[in-house]
XYZ file of C-alpha atoms in Angstrom:
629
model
C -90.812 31.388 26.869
C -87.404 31.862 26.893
C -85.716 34.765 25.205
C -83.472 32.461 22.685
C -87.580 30.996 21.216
C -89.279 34.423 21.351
C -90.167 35.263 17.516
C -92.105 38.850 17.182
C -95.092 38.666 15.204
C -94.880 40.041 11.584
C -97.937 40.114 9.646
C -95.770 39.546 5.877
C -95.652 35.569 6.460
C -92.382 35.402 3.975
C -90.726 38.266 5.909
C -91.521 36.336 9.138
C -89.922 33.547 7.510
C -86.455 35.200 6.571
C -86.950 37.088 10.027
C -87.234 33.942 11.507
C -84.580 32.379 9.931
C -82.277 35.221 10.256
C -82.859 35.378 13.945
C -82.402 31.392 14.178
C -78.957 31.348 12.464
C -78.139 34.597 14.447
C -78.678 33.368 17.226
C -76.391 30.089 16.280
C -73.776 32.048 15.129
C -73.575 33.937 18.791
C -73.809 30.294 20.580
C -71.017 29.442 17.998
C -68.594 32.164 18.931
C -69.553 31.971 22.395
C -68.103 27.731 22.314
C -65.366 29.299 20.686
C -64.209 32.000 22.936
C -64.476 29.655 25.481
C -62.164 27.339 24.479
C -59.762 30.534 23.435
C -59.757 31.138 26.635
C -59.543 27.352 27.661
C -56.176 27.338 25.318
C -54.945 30.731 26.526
C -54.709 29.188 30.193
C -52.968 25.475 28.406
C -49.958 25.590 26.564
C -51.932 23.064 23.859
C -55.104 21.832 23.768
C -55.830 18.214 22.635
C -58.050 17.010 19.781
C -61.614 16.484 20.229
C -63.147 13.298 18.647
C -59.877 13.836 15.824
C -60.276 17.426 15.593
C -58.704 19.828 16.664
C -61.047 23.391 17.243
C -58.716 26.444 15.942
C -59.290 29.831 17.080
C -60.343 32.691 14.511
C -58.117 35.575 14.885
C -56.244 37.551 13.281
C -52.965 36.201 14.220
C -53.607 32.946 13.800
C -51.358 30.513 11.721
C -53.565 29.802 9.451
C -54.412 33.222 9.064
C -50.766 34.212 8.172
C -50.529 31.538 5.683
C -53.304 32.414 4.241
C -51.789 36.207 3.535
C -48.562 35.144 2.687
C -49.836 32.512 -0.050
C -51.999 32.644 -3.147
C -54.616 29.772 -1.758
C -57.765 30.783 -3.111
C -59.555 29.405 -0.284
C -62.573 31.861 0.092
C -63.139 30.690 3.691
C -61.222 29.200 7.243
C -63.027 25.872 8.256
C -63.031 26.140 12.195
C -62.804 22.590 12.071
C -60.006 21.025 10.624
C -59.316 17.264 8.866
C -58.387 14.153 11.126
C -54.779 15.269 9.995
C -54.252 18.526 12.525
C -53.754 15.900 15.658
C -50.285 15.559 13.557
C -49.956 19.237 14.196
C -50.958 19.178 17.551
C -48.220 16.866 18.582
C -45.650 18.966 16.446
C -46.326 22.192 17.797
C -44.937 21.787 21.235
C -41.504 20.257 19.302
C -41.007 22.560 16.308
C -38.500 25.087 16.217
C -39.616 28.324 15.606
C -38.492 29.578 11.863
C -37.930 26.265 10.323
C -40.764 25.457 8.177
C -42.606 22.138 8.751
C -44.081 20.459 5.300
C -47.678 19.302 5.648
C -49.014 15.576 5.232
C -50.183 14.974 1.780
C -52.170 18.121 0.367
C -52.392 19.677 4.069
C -50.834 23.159 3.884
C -47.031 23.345 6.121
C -46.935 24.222 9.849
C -45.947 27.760 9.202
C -43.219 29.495 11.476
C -44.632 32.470 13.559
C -41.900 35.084 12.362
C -42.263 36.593 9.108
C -44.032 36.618 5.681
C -40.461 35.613 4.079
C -40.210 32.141 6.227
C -43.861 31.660 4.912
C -43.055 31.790 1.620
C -40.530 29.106 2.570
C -42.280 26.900 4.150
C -45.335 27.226 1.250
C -42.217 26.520 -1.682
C -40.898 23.676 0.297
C -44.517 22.309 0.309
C -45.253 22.544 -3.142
C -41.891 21.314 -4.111
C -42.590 18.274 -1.684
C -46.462 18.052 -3.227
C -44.845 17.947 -7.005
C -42.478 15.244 -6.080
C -44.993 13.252 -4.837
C -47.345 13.750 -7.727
C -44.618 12.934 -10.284
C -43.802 9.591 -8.280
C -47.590 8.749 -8.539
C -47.083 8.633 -12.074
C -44.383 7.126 -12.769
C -45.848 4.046 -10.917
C -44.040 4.233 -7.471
C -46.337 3.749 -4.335
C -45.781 4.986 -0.625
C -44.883 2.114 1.976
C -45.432 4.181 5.496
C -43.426 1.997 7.890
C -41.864 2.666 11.057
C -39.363 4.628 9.303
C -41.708 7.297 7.972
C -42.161 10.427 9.735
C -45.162 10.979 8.304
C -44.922 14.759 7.512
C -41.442 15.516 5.278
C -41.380 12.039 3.717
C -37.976 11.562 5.143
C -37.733 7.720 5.315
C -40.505 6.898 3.392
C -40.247 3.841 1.354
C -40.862 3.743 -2.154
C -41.653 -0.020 -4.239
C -42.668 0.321 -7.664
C -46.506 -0.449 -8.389
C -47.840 -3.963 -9.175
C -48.280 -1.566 -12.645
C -44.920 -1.079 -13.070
C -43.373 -4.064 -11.786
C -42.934 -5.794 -15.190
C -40.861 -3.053 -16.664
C -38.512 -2.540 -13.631
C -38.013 -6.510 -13.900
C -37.451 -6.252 -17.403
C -34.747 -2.957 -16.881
C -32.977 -4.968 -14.264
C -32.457 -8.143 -16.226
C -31.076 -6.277 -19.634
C -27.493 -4.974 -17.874
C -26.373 -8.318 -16.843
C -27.540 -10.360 -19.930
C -25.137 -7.883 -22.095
C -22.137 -10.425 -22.487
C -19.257 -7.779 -24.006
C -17.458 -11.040 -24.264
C -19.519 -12.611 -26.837
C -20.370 -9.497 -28.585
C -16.729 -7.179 -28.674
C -13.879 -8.173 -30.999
C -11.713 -10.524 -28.777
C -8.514 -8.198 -29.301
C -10.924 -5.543 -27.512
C -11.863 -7.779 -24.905
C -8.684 -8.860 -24.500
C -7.753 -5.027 -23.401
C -10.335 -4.422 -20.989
C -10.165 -8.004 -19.022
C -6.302 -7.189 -19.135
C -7.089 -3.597 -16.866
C -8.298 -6.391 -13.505
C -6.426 -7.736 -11.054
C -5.628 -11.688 -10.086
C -8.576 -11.351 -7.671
C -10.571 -9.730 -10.217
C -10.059 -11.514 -13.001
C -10.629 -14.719 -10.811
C -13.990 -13.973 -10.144
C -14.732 -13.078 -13.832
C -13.476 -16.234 -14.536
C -16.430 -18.288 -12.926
C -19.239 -15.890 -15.139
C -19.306 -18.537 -17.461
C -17.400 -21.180 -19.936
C -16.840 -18.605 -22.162
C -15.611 -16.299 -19.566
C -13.307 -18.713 -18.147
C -11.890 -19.416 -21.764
C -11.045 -15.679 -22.467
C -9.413 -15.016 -19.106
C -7.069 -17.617 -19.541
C -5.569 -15.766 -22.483
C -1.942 -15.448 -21.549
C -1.757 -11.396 -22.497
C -4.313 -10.258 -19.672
C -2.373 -12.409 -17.073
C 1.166 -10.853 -18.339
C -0.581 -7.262 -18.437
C -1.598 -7.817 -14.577
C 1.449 -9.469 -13.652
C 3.803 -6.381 -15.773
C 1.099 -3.609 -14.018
C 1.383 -5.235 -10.666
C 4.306 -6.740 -10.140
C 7.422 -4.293 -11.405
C 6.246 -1.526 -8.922
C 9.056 -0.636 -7.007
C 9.692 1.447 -4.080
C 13.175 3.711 -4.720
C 14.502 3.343 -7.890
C 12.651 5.995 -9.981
C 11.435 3.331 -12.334
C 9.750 0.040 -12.508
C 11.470 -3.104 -12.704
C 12.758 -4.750 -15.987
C 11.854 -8.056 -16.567
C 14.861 -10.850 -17.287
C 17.157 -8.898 -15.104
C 17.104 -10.825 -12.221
C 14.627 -9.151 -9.418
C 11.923 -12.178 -9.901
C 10.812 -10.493 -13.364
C 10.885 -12.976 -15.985
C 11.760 -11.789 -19.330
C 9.000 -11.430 -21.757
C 8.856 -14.420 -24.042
C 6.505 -16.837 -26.086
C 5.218 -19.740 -24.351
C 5.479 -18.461 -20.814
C 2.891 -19.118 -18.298
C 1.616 -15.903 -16.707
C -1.390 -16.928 -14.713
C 1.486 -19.248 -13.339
C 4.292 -16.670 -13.051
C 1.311 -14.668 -11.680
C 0.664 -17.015 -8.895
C 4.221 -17.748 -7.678
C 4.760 -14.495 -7.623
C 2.313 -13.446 -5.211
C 2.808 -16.628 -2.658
C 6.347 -15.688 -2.731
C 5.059 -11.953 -1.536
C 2.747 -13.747 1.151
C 6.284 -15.791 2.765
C 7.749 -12.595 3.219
C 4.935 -10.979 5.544
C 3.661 -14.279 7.395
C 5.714 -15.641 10.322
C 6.667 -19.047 8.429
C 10.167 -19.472 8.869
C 12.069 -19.454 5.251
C 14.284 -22.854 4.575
C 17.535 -22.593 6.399
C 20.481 -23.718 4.641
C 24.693 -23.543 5.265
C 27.426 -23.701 2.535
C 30.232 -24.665 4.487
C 34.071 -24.197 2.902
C 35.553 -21.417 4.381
C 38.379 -21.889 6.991
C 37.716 -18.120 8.631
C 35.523 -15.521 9.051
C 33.187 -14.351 5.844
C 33.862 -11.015 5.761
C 31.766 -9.981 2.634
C 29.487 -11.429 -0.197
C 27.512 -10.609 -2.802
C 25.028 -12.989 -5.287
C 22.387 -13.352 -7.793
C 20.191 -15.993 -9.083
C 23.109 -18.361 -10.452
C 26.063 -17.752 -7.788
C 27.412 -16.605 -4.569
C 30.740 -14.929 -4.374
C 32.237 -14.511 -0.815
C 35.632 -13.430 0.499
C 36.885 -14.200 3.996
C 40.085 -14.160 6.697
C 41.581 -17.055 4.688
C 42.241 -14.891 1.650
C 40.269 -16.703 -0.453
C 37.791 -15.926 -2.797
C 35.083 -18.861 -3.530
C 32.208 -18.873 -5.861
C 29.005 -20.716 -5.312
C 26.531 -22.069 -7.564
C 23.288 -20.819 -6.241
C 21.180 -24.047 -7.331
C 23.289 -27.036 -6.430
C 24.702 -25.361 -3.638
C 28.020 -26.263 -4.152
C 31.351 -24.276 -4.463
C 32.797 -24.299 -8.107
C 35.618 -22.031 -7.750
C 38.695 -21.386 -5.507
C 40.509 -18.178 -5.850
C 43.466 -17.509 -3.818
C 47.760 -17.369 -3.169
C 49.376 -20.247 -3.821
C 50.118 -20.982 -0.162
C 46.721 -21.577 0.491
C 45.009 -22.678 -2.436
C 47.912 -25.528 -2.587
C 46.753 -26.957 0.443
C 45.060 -30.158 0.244
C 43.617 -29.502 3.792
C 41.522 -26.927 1.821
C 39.351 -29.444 0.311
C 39.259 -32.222 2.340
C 38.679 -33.146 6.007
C 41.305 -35.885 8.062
C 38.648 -38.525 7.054
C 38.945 -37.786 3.090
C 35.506 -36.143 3.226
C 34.903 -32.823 1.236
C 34.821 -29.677 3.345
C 32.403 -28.137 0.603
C 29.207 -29.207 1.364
C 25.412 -27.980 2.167
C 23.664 -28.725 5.505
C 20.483 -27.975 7.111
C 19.974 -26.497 10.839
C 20.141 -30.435 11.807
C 23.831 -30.101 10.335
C 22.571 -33.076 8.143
C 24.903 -32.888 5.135
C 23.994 -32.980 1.362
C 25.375 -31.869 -1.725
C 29.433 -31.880 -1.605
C 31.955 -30.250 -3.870
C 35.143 -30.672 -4.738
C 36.264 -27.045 -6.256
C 38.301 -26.096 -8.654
C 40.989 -23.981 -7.349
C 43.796 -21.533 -8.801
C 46.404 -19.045 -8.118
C 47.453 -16.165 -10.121
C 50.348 -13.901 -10.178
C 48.330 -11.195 -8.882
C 46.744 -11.983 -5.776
C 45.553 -10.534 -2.319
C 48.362 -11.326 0.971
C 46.112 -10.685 2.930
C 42.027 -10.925 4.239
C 39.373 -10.305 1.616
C 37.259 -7.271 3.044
C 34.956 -6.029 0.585
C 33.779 -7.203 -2.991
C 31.445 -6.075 -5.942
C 30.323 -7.317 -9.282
C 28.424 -6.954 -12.481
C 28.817 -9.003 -15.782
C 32.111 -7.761 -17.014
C 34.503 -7.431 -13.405
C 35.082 -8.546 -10.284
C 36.347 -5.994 -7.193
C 37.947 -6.721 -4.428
C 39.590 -5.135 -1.302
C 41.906 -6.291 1.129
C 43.339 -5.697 4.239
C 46.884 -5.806 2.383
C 45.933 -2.003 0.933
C 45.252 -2.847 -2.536
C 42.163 -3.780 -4.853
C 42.525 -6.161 -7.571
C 39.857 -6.022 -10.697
C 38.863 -9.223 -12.445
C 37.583 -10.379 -15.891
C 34.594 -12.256 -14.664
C 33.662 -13.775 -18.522
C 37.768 -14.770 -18.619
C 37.096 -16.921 -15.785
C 38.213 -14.562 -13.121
C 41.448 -13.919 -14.578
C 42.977 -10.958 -12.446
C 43.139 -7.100 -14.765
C 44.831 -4.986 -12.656
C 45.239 -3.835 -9.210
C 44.928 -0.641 -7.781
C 46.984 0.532 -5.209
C 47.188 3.963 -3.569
C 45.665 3.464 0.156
C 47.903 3.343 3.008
C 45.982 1.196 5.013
C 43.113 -1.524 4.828
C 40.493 -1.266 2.151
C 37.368 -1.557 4.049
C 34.086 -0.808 1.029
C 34.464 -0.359 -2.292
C 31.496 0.376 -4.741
C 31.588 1.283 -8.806
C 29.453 2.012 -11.839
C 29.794 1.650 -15.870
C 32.576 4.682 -15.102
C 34.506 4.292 -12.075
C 35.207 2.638 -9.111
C 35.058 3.903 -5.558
C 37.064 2.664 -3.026
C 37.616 3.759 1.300
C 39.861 3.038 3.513
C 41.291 2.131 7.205
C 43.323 5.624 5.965
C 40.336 7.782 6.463
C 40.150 8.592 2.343
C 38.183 8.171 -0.435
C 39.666 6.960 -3.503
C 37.891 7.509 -6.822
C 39.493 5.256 -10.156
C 39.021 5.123 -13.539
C 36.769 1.908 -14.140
C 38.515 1.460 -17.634
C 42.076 2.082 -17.015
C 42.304 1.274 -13.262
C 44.249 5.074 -13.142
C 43.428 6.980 -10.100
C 41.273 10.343 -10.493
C 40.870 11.651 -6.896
C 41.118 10.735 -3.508
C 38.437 12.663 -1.268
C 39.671 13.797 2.113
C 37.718 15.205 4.854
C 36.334 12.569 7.564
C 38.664 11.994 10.808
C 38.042 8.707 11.377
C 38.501 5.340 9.237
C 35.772 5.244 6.550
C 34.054 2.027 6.889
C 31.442 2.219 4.117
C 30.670 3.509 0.486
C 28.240 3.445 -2.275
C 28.022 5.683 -5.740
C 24.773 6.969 -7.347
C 25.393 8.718 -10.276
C 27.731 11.203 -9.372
C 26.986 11.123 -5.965
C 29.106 9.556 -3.326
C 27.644 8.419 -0.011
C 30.328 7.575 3.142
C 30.058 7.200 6.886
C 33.227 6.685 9.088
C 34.394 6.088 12.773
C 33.732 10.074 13.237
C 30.282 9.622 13.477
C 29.251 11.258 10.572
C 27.611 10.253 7.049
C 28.528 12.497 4.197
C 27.708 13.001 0.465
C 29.810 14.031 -2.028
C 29.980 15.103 -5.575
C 31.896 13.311 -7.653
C 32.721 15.820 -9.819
C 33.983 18.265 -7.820
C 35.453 16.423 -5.088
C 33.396 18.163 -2.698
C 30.826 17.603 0.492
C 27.407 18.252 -0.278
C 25.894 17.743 2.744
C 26.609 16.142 6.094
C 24.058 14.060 8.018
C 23.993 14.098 12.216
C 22.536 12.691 14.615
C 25.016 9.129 15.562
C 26.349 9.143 18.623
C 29.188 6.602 17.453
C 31.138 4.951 15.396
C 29.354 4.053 11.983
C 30.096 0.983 10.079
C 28.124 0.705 7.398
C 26.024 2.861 5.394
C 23.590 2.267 2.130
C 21.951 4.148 -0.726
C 18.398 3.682 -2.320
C 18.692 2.851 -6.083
C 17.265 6.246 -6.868
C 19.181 7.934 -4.447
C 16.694 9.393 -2.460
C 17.433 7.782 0.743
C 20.181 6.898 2.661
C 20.304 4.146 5.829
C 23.304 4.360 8.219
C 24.139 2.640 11.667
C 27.202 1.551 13.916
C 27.920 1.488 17.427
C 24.692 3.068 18.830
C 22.703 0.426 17.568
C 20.145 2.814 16.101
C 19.546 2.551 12.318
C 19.019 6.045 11.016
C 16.755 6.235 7.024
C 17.740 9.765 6.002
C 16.357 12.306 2.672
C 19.326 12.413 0.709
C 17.808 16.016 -0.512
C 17.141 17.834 2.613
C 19.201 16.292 5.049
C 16.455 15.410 7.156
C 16.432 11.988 9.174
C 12.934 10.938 8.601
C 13.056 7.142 10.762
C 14.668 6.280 13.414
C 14.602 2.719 14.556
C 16.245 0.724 17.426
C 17.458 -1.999 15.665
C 19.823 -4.152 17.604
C 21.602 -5.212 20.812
C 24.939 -4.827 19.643
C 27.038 -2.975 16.528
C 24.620 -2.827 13.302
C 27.568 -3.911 11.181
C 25.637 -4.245 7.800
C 22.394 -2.986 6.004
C 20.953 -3.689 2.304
C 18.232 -1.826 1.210
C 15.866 -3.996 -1.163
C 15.186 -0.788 -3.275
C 12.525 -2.853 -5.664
C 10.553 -4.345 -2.605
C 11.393 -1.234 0.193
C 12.924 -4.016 2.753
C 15.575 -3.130 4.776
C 17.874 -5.858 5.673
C 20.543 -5.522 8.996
C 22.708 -7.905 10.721
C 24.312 -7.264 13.625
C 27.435 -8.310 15.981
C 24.332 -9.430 18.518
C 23.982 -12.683 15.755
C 20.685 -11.683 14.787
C 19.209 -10.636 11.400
C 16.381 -8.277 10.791
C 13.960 -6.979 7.808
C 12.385 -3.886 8.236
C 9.978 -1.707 6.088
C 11.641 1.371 4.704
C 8.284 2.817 4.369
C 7.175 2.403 8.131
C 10.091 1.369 9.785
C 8.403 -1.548 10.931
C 9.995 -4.658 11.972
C 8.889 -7.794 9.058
C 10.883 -10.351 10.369
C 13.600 -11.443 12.918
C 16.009 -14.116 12.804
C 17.708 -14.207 16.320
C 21.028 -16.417 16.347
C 21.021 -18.292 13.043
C 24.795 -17.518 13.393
C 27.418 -18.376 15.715
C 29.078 -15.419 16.594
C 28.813 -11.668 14.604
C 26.777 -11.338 11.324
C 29.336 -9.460 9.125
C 27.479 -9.063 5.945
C 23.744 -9.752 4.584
C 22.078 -8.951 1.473
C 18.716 -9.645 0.210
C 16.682 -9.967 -3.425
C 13.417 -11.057 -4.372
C 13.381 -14.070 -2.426
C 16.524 -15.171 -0.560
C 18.622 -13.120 2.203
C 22.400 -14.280 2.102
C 24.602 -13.677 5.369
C 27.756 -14.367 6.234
C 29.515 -14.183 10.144
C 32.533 -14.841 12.088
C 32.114 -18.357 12.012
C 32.958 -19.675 8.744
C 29.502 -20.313 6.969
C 26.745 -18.876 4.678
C 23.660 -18.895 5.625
C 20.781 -19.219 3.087
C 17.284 -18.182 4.173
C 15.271 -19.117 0.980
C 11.137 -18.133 1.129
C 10.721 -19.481 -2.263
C 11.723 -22.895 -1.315
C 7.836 -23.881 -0.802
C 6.600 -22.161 -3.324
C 5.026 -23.780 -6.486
C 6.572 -23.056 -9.707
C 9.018 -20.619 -8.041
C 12.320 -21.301 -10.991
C 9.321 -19.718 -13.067
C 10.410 -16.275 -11.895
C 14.167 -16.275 -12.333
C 15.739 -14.627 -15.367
C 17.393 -17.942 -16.833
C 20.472 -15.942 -17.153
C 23.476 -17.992 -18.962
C 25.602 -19.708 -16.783
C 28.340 -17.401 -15.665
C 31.858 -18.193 -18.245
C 33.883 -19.773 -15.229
C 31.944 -22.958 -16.298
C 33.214 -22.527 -19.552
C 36.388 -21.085 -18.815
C 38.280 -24.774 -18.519
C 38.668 -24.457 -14.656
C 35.879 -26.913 -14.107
């Protein structure tokens, strides 16, 4: 018989029967952890072993990981199963991939893949599993269900899906449905609703409009479109505060009856002409019998001076020339107003040269006049300034009709820029000074010296005073003292023109190099630097409300650039004949004038809808009323 079935005889038939049985499960114990040392030493010659039949056979020792977890947890597991759940093949395929002392969570109430390092990163690994274990419990009662998908790793519960029970599914439909059936409209005061629709924008409130009827009927109100239009639509870029309405920059003033879903809308398609390559409607106001050397206008007018020593004054809407200013020599002179065949020389044409809209001006002389070409010009509501090539400047009463003040005469040579404020008025000269007057008495309070060349250009902020000249150089000045501030360099010729942000925070200069430099009127620094033109930049405006930056140049074209960027916007190559002596821009026109004897007009409002809506419906200036027309 073989050894293994040998049983001794034992004359106690019990005790034969526990001997018996003791021997038999002895003897299966040994066979037991005989199979199992062999396939220790089956795994100690494999660096893994697969699962057999979905299980995988774990070795008892005392190093195991089990083992460890087992002393570094409170489990109160009395016993090791050799033989562990259909889950360990999970393990099995982890263990060759895990990184050693980061703990690995277990799938559902399986205990975590334990690092082989220390007690501490057991602890870890047993917290992280009992943190993942409560999660999952409270989610089971709260009605949520696992969806294991190919985005579930099946261990963390990274990626896992959750849907809410068939249970539960009721009360989530029911939570989801309450928000949006809260209509604040019907159920808020309408002066409160009123406040918070006014807080959207036009896109915004567009889209509220199609909610409902109701909706529709409360965002029509005329105060949320005027809030969004006043938020929006008065920021500016440099003038240290945001645009007033009625005063002319495409702000309408604030009254009853106005239309600001309307005002709203013209508004922002007259934005959209500015950035899009449409070309603006091209118009020239013809008159002049030289070169326009300056210009400046509004809304209602254009006023222009020129070679022919006239002054003339446009009306901005008909397009036709009102008002002659000028010696008697020339404003006597029938050939002023009418061509060989008896036709008006005032008239408007298109780029066809298709004429519309003639004018017979008024014209007049008075005893103080300019001999000489009109250079330079300014006004506000109360005067008129201009400068001439005959030395002097002559002030105006603009609500008199024009009638000449004074003139002011102290420069030796050509007045070339003049700028002024509520307090005085700045002039510059061929002379290579700076003259600064008293805007109320026309008396002279100090003439700035200290550029070497001819100063071509001024403008006053405050009591600051910006210049460049024929030296190459752009300087500031206090007023007050008489003094340079600070000196900007970096031309390599000639300036000729120069501007100032409203706010005084930047300054633009260019000239002969063709280069227009933006500088920090603070620091001194010149922050942009863009290659502007082919030829001399004789003129820049800076749009301080908008941040354009018109230039025109003696190469006939006219550009817009963005302060901001110093991007290029737009270009308009050769809309005049010969050099572009002056341009200015506002809201929605840019005015130019040139060596050949037109204005051009290059209006991106003309297509608009409902584009009078934005203009200020200023009175009509007093020369209409002044009994010259």
């Amino acid at each position: 018989m073989p050894a293994h079935l040998y049983y001794p005889d034992d004359s106690d038939h019990q005790g034969h029967h526990r001997s018996a049985s003791h021997s038999f499960k002895g003897r299966i114990r040994r066979a037991s952890l005989s199979l199992m040392k062999g396939f220790a030493q089956r795994r100690d010659r494999r660096s893994s072993e697969p699962a057999v039949d979905g299980y995988l056979i774990q070795p008892s020792t005392s190093s195991s990981t089990w083992n460890r977890l087992r002393s570094a947890t409170s489990f109160r597991h009395s016993r090791i199963l050799s033989r562990q759940p259909s889950l360990d093949p999970v393990y099995a395929q982890l263990e060759s991939s895990y990184v050693p002392d980061l703990p690995i969570p277990g799938n559902g109430n399986a205990p975590p893949i334990i690092p082989s390092n220390t007690g501490a990163a057991a602890k870890a690994a047993a917290a992280m599993q009992n943190e993942y274990l409560a999660l999952s419990e409270r989610q089971r009662q709260d009605g949520w269900s696992y969806i294991e998908g190919v985005h579930n790793d099946g261990e963390s519960g990274i990626g896992i899906s959750l849907t809410p029970s068939e249970s539960n599914v009721d009360m989530v439909s029911e939570m989801d449905c309450s928000i949006p059936r809260i209509d604040f409209v019907s159920h808020l005061p309408p002066e409160l609703v009123v406040q918070i629709l006014s807080c959207l924008d036009a896109a915004q409130l567009s889209a509220v409009g199609r909610v409902s009827r109701r909706w529709n009927q409360t965002v029509s109100d005329q105060h949320i479109w005027r809030e969004a239009f006043l938020r929006e639509k008065t920021r500016t870029y440099a003038t240290g505060h945001n645009a007033q309405p009625g005063t002319g920059c495409g702000i309408p003033p604030v009254r009853q009856g106005s239309d600001w879903r309307m005002i709203y809308k013209a508004r922002h398609e007259l934005e959209q002409q500015w950035t899009t390559k449409k070309q603006p409607q091209a118009t020239y106001l013809n008159g002049h019998l030289d070169s326009i050397y300056c210009l400046q206008f509004d809304e209602n007018k254009i006023i222009t001076g020129s070679r022919d020593k006239t002054i003339r004054i446009w009306d901005m809407h008909l397009l036709q020339c009102r008002l002659i200013i000028g010696p008697p020599e020339v404003v006597n002179q029938t050939q002023i107003l009418f061509d060989p065949n008896g036709k008006p020389l005032h008239y408007a044409s298109s780029e066809d040269n298709d004429r519309a809209c003639p004018s017979v001006p008024v014209t007049v002389s008075f005893p103080i006049h300019h001999k000489a070409s009109i250079l330079c010009l300014q006004y506000d509501d109360e005067i008129l300034v201009t400068g001439s090539s005959d030395s002097s400047c002559i002030v105006y009463n603009v609500r008199s009709g024009y009638r000449p003040v004074r003139r002011l005469e102290h420069h030796t040579a050509a007045v070339l820029d003049l700028a002024f404020d509520r307090k005085h008025i700045v002039t510059c000269s061929k002379d290579i000074t700076i003259c600064v007057w008293d805007r109320a008495t026309g008396a002279l309070v100090k003439q700035l010296t200290g550029h070497t060349g001819p100063v071509n250009a001024v403008q006053l902020r405050d009591n600051t005073i910006v210049s460049c000249s024929g030296d190459f150089r752009v300087k500031l000045w206090n007023l007050d003292s008489g003094k340079v501030v600070r000196e900007f360099m970096g031309h390599t010729k000639g300036l000729a023109c120069s501007q100032f942000s409203e706010d005084g925070r930047y300054i633009a200069s260019a000239g002969s190099d063709k280069v227009i430099r933006i500088w920090d009127a603070n620091t001194g620094e010149c922050i942009r630097e863009i290659q502007a033109h082919e030829s001399l930049v004789r003129s820049l405006h800076i749009d301080s409300i908008s941040g354009r930056l018109v230039s025109g140049s003696y190469d006939t074209d006219i550009k817009v650039f963005d302060m901001e960027t110093g991007e290029q916007v737009a270009d308009f190559p050769r809309r005049h004949a010969s050099w572009v002596l002056s341009a200015k821009s506002d809201y929605r026109r840019i005015v130019s004038t040139g060596q050949d004897p037109k204005i051009l007009i290059l209006d991106f409002g003309a297509d608009v809808a409902d584009i009078q809506c934005l203009e200020s419906s200023r009175k009509r200036e007093s020369v209409y009323d002044a009994g010259f027309i």
